[in-house]
mmCIF file of C-alpha atoms and ligand atoms in Angstrom:
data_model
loop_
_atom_site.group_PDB
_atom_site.id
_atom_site.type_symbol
_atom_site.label_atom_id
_atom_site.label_comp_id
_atom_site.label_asym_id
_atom_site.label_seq_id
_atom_site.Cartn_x
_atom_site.Cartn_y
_atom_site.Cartn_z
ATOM 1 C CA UNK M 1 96.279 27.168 3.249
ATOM 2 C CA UNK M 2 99.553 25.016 2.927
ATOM 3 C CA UNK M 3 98.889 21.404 2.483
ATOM 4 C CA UNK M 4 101.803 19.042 1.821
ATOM 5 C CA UNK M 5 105.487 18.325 0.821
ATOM 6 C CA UNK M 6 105.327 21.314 -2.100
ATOM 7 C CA UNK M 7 107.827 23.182 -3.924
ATOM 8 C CA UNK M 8 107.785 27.019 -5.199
ATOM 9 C CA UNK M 9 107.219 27.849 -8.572
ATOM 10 C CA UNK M 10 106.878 31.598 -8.810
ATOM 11 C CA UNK M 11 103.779 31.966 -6.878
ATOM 12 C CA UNK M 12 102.586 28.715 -7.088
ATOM 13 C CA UNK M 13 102.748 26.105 -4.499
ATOM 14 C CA UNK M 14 103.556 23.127 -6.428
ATOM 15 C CA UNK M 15 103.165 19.697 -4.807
ATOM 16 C CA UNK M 16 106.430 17.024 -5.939
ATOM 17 C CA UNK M 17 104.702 13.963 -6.283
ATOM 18 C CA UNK M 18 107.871 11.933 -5.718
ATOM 19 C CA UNK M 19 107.290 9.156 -3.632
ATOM 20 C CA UNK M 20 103.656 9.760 -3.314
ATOM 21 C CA UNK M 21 100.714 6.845 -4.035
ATOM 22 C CA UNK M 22 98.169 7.679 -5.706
ATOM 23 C CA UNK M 23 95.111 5.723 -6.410
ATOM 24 C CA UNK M 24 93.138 5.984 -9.876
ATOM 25 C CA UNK M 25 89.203 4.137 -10.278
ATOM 26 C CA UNK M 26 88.424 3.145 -13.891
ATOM 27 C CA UNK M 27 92.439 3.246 -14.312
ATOM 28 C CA UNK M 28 92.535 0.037 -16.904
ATOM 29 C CA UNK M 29 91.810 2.468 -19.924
ATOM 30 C CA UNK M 30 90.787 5.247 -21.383
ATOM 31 C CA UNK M 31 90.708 8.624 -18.872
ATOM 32 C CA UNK M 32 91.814 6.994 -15.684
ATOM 33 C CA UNK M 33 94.964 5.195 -17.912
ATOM 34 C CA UNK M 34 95.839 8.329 -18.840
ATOM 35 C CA UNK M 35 95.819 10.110 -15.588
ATOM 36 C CA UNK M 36 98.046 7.166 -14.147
ATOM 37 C CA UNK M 37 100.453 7.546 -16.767
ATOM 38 C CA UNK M 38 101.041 11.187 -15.958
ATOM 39 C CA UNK M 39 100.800 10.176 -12.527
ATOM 40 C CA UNK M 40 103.788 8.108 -13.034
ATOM 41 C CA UNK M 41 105.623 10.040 -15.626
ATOM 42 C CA UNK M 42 105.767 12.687 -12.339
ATOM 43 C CA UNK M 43 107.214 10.459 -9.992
ATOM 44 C CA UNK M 44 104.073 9.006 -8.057
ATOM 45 C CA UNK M 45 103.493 5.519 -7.118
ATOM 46 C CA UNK M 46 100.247 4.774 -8.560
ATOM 47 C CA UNK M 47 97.310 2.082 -7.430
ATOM 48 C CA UNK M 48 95.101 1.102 -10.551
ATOM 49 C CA UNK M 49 91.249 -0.196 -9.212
ATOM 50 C CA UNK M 50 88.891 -1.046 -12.082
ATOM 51 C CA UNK M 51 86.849 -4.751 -12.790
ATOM 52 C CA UNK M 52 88.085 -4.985 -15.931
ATOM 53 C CA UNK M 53 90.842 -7.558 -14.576
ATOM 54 C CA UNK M 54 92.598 -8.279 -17.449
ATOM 55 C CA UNK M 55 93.314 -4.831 -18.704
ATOM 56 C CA UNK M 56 94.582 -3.899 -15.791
ATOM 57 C CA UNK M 57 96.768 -6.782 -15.357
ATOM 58 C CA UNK M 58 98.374 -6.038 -18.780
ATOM 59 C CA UNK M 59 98.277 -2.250 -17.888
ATOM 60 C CA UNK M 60 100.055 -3.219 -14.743
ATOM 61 C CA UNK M 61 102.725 -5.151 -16.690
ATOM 62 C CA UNK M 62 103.475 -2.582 -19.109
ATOM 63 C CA UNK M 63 103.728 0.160 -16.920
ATOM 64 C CA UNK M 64 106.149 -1.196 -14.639
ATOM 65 C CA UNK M 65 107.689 -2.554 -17.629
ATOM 66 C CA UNK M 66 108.043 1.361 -18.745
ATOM 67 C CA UNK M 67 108.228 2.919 -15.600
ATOM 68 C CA UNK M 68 110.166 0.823 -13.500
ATOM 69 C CA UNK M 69 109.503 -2.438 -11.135
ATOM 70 C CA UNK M 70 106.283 -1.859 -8.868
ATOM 71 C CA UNK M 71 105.799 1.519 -9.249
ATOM 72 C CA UNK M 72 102.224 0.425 -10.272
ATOM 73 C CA UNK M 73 99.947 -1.994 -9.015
ATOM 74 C CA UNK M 74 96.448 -3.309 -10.150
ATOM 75 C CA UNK M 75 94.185 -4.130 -7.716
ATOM 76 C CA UNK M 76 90.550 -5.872 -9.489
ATOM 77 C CA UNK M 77 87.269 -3.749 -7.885
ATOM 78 C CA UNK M 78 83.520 -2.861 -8.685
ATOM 79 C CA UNK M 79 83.287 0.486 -7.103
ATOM 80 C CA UNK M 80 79.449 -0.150 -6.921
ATOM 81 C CA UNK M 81 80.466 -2.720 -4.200
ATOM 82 C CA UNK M 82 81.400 -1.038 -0.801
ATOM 83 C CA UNK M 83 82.856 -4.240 -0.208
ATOM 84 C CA UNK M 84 85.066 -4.532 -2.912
ATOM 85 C CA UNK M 85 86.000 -0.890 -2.748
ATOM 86 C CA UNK M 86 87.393 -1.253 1.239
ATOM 87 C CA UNK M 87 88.856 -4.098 0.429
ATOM 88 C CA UNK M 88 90.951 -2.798 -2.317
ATOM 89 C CA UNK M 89 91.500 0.471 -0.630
ATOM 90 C CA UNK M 90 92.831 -1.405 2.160
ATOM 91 C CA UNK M 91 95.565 -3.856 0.297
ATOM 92 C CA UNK M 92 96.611 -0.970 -1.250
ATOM 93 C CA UNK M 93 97.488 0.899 2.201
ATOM 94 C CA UNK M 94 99.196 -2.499 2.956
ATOM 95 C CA UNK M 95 101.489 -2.605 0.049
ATOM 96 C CA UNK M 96 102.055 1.324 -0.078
ATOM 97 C CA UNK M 97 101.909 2.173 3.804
ATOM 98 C CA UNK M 98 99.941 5.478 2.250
ATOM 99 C CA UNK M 99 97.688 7.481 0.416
ATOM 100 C CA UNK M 100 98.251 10.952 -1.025
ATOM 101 C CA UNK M 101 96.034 11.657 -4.152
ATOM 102 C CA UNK M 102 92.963 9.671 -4.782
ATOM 103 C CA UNK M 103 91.174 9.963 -7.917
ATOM 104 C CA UNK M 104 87.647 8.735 -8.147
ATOM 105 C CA UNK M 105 87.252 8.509 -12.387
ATOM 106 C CA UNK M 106 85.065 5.163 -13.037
ATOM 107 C CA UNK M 107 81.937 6.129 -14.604
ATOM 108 C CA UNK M 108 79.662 4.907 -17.149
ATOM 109 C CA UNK M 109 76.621 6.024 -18.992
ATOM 110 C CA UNK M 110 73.293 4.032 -18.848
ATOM 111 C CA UNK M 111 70.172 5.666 -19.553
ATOM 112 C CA UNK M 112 68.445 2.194 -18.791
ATOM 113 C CA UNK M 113 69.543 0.620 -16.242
ATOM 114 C CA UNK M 114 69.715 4.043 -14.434
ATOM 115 C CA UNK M 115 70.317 2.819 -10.351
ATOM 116 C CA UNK M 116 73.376 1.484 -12.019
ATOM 117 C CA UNK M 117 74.744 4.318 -13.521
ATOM 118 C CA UNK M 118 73.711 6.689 -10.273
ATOM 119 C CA UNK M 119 75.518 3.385 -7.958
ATOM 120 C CA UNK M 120 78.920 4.058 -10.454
ATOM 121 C CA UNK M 121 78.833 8.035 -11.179
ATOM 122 C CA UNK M 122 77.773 8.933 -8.127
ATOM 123 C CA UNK M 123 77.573 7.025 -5.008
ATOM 124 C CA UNK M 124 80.739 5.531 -5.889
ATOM 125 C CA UNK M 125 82.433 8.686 -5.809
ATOM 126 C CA UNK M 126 81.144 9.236 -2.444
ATOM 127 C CA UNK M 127 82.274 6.220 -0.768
ATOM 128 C CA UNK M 128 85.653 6.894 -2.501
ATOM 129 C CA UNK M 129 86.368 10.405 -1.468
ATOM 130 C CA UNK M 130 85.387 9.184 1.862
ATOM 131 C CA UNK M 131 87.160 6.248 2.140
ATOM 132 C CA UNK M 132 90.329 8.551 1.195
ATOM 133 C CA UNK M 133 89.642 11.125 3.538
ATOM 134 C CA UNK M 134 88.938 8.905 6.622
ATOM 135 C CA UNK M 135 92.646 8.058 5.592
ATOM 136 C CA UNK M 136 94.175 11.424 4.784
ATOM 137 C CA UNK M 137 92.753 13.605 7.515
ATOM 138 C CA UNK M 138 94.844 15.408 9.606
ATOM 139 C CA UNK M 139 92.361 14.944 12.428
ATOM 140 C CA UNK M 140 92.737 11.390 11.967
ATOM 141 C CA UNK M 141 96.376 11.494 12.188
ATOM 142 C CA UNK M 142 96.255 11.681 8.241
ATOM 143 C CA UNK M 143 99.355 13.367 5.879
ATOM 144 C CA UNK M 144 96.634 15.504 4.132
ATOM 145 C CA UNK M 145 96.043 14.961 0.172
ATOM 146 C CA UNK M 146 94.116 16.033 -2.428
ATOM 147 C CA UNK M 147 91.026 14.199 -4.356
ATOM 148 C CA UNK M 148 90.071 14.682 -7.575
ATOM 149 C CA UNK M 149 86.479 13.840 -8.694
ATOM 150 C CA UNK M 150 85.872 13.182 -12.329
ATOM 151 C CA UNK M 151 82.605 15.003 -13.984
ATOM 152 C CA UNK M 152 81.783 16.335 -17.225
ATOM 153 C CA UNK M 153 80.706 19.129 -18.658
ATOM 154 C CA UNK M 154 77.160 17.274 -18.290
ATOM 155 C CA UNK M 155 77.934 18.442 -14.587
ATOM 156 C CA UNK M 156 77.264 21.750 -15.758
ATOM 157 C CA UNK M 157 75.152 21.990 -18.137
ATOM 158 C CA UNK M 158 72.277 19.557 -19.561
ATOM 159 C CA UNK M 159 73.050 16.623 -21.887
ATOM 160 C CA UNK M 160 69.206 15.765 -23.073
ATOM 161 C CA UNK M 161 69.965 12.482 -24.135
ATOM 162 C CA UNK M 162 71.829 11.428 -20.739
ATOM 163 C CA UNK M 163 69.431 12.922 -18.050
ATOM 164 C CA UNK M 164 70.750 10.544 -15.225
ATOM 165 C CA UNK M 165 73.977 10.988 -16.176
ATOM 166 C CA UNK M 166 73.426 14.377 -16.377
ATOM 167 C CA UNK M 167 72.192 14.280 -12.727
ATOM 168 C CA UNK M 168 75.538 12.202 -11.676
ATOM 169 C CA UNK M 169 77.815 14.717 -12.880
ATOM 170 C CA UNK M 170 75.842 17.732 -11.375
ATOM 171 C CA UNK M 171 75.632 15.265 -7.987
ATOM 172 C CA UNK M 172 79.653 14.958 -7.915
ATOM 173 C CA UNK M 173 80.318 18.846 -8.756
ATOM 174 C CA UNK M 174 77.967 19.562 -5.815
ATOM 175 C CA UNK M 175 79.140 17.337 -3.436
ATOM 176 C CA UNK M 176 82.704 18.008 -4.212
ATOM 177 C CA UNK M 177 82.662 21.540 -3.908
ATOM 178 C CA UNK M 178 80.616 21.401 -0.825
ATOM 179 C CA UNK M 179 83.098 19.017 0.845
ATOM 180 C CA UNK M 180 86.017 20.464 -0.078
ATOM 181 C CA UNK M 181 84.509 23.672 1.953
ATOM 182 C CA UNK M 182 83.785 21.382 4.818
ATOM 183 C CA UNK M 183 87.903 20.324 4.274
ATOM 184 C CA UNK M 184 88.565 23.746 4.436
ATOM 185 C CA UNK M 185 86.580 24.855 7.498
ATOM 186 C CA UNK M 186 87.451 22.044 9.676
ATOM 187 C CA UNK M 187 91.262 22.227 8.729
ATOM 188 C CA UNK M 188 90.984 17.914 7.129
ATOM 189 C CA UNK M 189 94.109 19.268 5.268
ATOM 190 C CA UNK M 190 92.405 17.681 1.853
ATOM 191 C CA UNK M 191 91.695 19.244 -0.933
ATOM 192 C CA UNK M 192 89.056 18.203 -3.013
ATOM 193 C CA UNK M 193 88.731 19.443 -6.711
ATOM 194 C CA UNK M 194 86.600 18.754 -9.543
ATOM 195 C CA UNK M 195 87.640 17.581 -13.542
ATOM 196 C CA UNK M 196 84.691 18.323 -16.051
ATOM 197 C CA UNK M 197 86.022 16.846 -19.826
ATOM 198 C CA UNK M 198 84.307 17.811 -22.659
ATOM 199 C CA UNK M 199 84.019 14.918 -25.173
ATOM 200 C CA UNK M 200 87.421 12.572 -24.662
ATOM 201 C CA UNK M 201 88.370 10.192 -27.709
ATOM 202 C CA UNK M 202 87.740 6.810 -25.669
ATOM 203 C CA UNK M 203 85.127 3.985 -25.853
ATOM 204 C CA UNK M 204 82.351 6.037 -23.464
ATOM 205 C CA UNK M 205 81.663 8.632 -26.328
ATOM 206 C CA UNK M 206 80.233 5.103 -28.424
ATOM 207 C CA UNK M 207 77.905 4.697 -25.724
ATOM 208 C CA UNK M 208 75.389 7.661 -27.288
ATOM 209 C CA UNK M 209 75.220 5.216 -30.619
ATOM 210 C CA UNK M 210 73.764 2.578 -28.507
ATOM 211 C CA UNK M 211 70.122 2.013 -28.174
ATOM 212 C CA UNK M 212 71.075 -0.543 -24.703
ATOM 213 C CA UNK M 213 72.764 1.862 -23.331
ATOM 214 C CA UNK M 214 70.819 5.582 -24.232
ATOM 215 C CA UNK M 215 67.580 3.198 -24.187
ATOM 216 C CA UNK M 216 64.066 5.764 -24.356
ATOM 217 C CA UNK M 217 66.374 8.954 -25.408
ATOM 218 C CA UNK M 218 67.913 6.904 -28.334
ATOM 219 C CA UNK M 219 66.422 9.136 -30.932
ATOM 220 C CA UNK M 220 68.007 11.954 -29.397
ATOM 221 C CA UNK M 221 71.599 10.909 -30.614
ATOM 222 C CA UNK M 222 71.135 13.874 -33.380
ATOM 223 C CA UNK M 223 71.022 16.516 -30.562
ATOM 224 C CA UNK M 224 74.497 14.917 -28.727
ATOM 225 C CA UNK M 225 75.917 14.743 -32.386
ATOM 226 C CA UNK M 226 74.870 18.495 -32.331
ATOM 227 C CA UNK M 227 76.928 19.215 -28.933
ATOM 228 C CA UNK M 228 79.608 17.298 -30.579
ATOM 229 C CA UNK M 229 79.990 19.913 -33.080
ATOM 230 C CA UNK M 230 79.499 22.638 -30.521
ATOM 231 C CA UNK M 231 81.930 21.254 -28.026
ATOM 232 C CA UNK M 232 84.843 18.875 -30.459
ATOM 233 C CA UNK M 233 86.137 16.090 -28.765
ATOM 234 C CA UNK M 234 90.020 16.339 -27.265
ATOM 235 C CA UNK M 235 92.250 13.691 -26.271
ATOM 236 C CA UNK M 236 92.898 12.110 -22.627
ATOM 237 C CA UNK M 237 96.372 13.599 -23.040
ATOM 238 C CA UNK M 238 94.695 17.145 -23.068
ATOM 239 C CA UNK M 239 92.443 16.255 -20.004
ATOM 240 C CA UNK M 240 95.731 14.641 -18.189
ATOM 241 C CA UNK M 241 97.298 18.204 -18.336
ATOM 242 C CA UNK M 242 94.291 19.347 -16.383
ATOM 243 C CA UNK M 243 94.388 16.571 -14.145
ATOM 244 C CA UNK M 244 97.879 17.205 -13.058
ATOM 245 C CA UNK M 245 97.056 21.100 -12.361
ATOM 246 C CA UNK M 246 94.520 19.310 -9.912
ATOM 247 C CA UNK M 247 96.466 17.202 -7.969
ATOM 248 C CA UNK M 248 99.880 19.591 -7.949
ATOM 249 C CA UNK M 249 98.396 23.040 -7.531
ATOM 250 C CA UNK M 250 98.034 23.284 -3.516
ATOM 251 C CA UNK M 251 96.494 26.749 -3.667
ATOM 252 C CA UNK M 252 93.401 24.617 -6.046
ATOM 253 C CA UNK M 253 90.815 23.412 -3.191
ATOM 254 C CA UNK M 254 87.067 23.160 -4.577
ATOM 255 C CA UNK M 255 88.374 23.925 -7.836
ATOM 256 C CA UNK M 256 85.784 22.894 -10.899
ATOM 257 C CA UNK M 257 88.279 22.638 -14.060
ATOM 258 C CA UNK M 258 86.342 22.054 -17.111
ATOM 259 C CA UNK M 259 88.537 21.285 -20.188
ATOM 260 C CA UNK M 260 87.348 21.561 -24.062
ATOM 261 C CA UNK M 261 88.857 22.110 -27.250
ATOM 262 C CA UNK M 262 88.847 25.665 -26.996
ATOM 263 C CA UNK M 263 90.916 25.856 -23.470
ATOM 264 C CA UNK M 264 91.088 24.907 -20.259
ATOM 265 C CA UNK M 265 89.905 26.968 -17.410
ATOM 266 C CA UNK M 266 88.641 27.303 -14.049
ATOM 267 C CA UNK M 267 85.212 27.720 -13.881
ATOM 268 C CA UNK M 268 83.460 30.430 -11.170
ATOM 269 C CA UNK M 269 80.478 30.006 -10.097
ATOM 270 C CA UNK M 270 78.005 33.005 -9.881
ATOM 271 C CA UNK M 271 77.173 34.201 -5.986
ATOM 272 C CA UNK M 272 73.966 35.676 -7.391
ATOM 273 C CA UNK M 273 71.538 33.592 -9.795
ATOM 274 C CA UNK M 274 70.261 35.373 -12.786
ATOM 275 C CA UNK M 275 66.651 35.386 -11.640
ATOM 276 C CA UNK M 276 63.678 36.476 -14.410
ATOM 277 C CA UNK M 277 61.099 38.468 -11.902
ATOM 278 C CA UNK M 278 57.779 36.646 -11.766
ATOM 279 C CA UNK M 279 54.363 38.171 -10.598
ATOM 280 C CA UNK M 280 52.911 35.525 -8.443
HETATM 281 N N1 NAI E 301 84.841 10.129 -22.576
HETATM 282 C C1 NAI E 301 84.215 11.294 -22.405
HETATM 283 O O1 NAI E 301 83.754 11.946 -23.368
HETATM 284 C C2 NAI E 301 84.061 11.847 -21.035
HETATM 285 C C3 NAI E 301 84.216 11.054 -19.897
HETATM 286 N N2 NAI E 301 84.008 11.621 -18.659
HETATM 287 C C4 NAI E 301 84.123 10.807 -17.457
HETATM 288 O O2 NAI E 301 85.460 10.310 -17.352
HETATM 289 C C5 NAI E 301 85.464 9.090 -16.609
HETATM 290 C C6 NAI E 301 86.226 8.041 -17.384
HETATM 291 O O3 NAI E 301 85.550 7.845 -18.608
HETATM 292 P P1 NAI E 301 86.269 7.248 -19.907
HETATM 293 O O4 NAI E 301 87.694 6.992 -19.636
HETATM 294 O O5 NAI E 301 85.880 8.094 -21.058
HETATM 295 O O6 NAI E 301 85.483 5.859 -20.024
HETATM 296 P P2 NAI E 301 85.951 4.400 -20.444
HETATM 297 O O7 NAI E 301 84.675 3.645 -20.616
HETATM 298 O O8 NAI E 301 86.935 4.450 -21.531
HETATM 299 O O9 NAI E 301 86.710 3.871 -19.119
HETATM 300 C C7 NAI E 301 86.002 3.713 -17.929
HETATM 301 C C8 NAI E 301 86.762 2.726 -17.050
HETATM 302 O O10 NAI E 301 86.040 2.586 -15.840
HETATM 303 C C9 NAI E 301 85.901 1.209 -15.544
HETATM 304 N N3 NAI E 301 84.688 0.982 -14.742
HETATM 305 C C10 NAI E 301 83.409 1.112 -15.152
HETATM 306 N N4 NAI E 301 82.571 0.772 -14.153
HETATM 307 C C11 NAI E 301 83.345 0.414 -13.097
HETATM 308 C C12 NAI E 301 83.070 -0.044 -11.788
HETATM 309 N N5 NAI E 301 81.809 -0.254 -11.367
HETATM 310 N N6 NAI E 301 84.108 -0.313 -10.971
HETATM 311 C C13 NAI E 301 85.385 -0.134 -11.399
HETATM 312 N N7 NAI E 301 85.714 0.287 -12.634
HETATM 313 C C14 NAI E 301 84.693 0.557 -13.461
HETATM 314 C C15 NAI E 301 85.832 0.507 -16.898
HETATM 315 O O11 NAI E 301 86.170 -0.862 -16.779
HETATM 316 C C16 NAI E 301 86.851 1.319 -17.682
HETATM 317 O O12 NAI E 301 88.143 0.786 -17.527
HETATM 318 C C17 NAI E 301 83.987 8.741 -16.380
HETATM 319 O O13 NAI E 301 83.614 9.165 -15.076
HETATM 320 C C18 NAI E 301 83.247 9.588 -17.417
HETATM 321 O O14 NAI E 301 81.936 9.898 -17.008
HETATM 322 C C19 NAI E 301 83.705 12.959 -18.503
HETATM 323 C C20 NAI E 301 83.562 13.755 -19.605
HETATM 324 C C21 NAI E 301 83.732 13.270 -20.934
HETATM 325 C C1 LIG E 302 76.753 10.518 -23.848
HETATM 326 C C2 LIG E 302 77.893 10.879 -22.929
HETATM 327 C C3 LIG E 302 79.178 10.926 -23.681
HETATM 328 C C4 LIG E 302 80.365 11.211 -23.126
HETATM 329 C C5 LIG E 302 80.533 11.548 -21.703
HETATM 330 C C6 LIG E 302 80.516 12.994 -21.372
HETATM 331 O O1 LIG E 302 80.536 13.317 -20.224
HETATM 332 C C7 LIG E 302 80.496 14.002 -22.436
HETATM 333 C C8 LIG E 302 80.185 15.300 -22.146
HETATM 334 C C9 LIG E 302 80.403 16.279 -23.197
HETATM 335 C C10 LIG E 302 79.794 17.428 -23.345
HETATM 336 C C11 LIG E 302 78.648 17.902 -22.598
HETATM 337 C C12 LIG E 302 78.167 19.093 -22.992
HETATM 338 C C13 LIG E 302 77.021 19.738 -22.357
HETATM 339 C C14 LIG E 302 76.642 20.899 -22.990
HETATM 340 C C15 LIG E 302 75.520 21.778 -22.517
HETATM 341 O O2 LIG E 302 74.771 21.177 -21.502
HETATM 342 C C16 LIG E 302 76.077 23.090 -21.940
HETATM 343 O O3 LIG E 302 75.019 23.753 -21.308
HETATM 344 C C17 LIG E 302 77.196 22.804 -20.931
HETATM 345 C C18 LIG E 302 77.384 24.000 -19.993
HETATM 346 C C19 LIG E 302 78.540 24.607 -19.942
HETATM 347 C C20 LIG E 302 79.678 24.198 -20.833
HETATM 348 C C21 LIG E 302 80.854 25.084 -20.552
HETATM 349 C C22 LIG E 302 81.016 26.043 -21.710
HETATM 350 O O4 LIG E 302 80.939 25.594 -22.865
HETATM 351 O O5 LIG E 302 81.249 27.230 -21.423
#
């Protein structure tokens, strides 16, 4: 399946992201900055959303600064809000005329206020892969595009001191790879693909040392200190790189791409669950 404007390398169909907008969620730091640098350093136009207004109005300003004049623009939005998120979706169709990749990244962990973190991880990603493919659709007189959805590895395997956002993560692997076979089958021209990070050196991975935030699973920080060890923490630079593969590989479509200090890789998904026989 051919998507877009896309280049040959060897094999690959490689999608040129010049003159392309993109649109990044939780873009005013940590993993989202980094995926709009990349973004930009690769000849996209880049949106930032996040509600953190002020770091993304000195994001903004630097990256233009570094990138050239109004190659990126902040626009100030709670996901959580459907409001918010149309509204910013839709100034950013009016100042870039178009959207080609669409990355929904905010996310947060909160083991106590738990509707908040399922409103953020999850339904949030929802409303933005839909919001993007109502745009991009080819039966809507859409370009096509591609969507990346940010998980974890919590989305595929347990984190026992996070069980809701354990449950987010598996919710946006699911859904993603279900719609991205719904893209396929009724020819939307999207692709829709799926980034699961190990641990990533930014301000989320503080959030386990928090007794707010982890609230009745609190004493379980020794058994995510225990994972830590098990799965090392790499840098947003490292998780960029897979990011990129995302967005520029056109043959990737329901692609789950989990990335840890030992590699990067695709992950495949058994056809056949390992079942224990039980005598009922
Ligand atoms: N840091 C890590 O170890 C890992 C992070 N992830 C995921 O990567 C994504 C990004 O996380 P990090 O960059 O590490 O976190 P971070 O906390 O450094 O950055 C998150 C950004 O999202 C923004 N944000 C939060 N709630 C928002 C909302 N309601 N509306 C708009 N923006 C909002 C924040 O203002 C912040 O700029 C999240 O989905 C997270 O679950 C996945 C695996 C590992
Ligand atoms: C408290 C949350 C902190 C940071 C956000 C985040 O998403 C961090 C996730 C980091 C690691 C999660 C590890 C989960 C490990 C176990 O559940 C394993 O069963 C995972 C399953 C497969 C891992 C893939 C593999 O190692 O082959």
């Amino acid at each position: 399946m051919v998507f877009g404007k896309f280049e040959q390398a060897g094999s690959l169909w490689i999608m040129a992201l010049n003159g392309k907008v993109a649109v990044v969620t939780g873009a005013a730091q940590g993993l989202g900055k980094g995926f709009v640098e990349i973004l930009l350093q690769n000849g996209a136009n880049v949106a930032l959303l996040d509600l953190n207004e002020k770091a993304g109005k000195d994001l903004e300003e630097n990256l233009n600064k570094a990138y050239g004049a109004d190659r990126a623009h902040f626009y100030t939005a709670d996901v959580s809000s459907e409001q918010q998120f149309k509204d910013a979706f839709q100034k950013v169709l009016t100042k870039f005329g178009r959207v080609d990749i669409f990355c929904n990244n905010a996310g947060i962990v909160n083991e106590k206020n738990w509707e908040k973190t399922v409103s953020i991880n999850l339904c949030a990603v929802v409303r933005g892969t839909y919001l993007a493919l109502e745009h991009m659709k080819k039966e809507n007189g859409g370009q096509g595009g591609v969507i990346v959805n940010v998980a974890s590895l919590a989305g595929l395997g347990p984190l026992p001191s996070a069980p809701i956002y354990t449950a987010t993560k598996h919710g946006v692997v699911g859904f993603s790879r279900a719609l991205s076979m719904a893209s396929q089958l009724a020819n939307y021209g999207v692709r829709i693909n799926v980034l699961c990070p190990t641990f990533v050196r930014t301000a989320l991975i503080d959030t386990f040392h928090s007794e707010e935030l982890t609230g009745q699973f609190f004493n379980l920080k020794t058994v995510t200190e225990s994972l830590l060890d098990k799965h090392p923490l790499v840098e947003v630079e490292d998780v960029a790189k897979g990011f990129l593969l995302l967005v520029k590989d056109e043959s990737l479509n329901g692609a789950v791409l989990a990335v840890r200090s030992t590699g990067t890789g695709i992950v495949s998904f058994p056809t056949e669950i390992p079942k224990t026989p039980v005598s009922l």
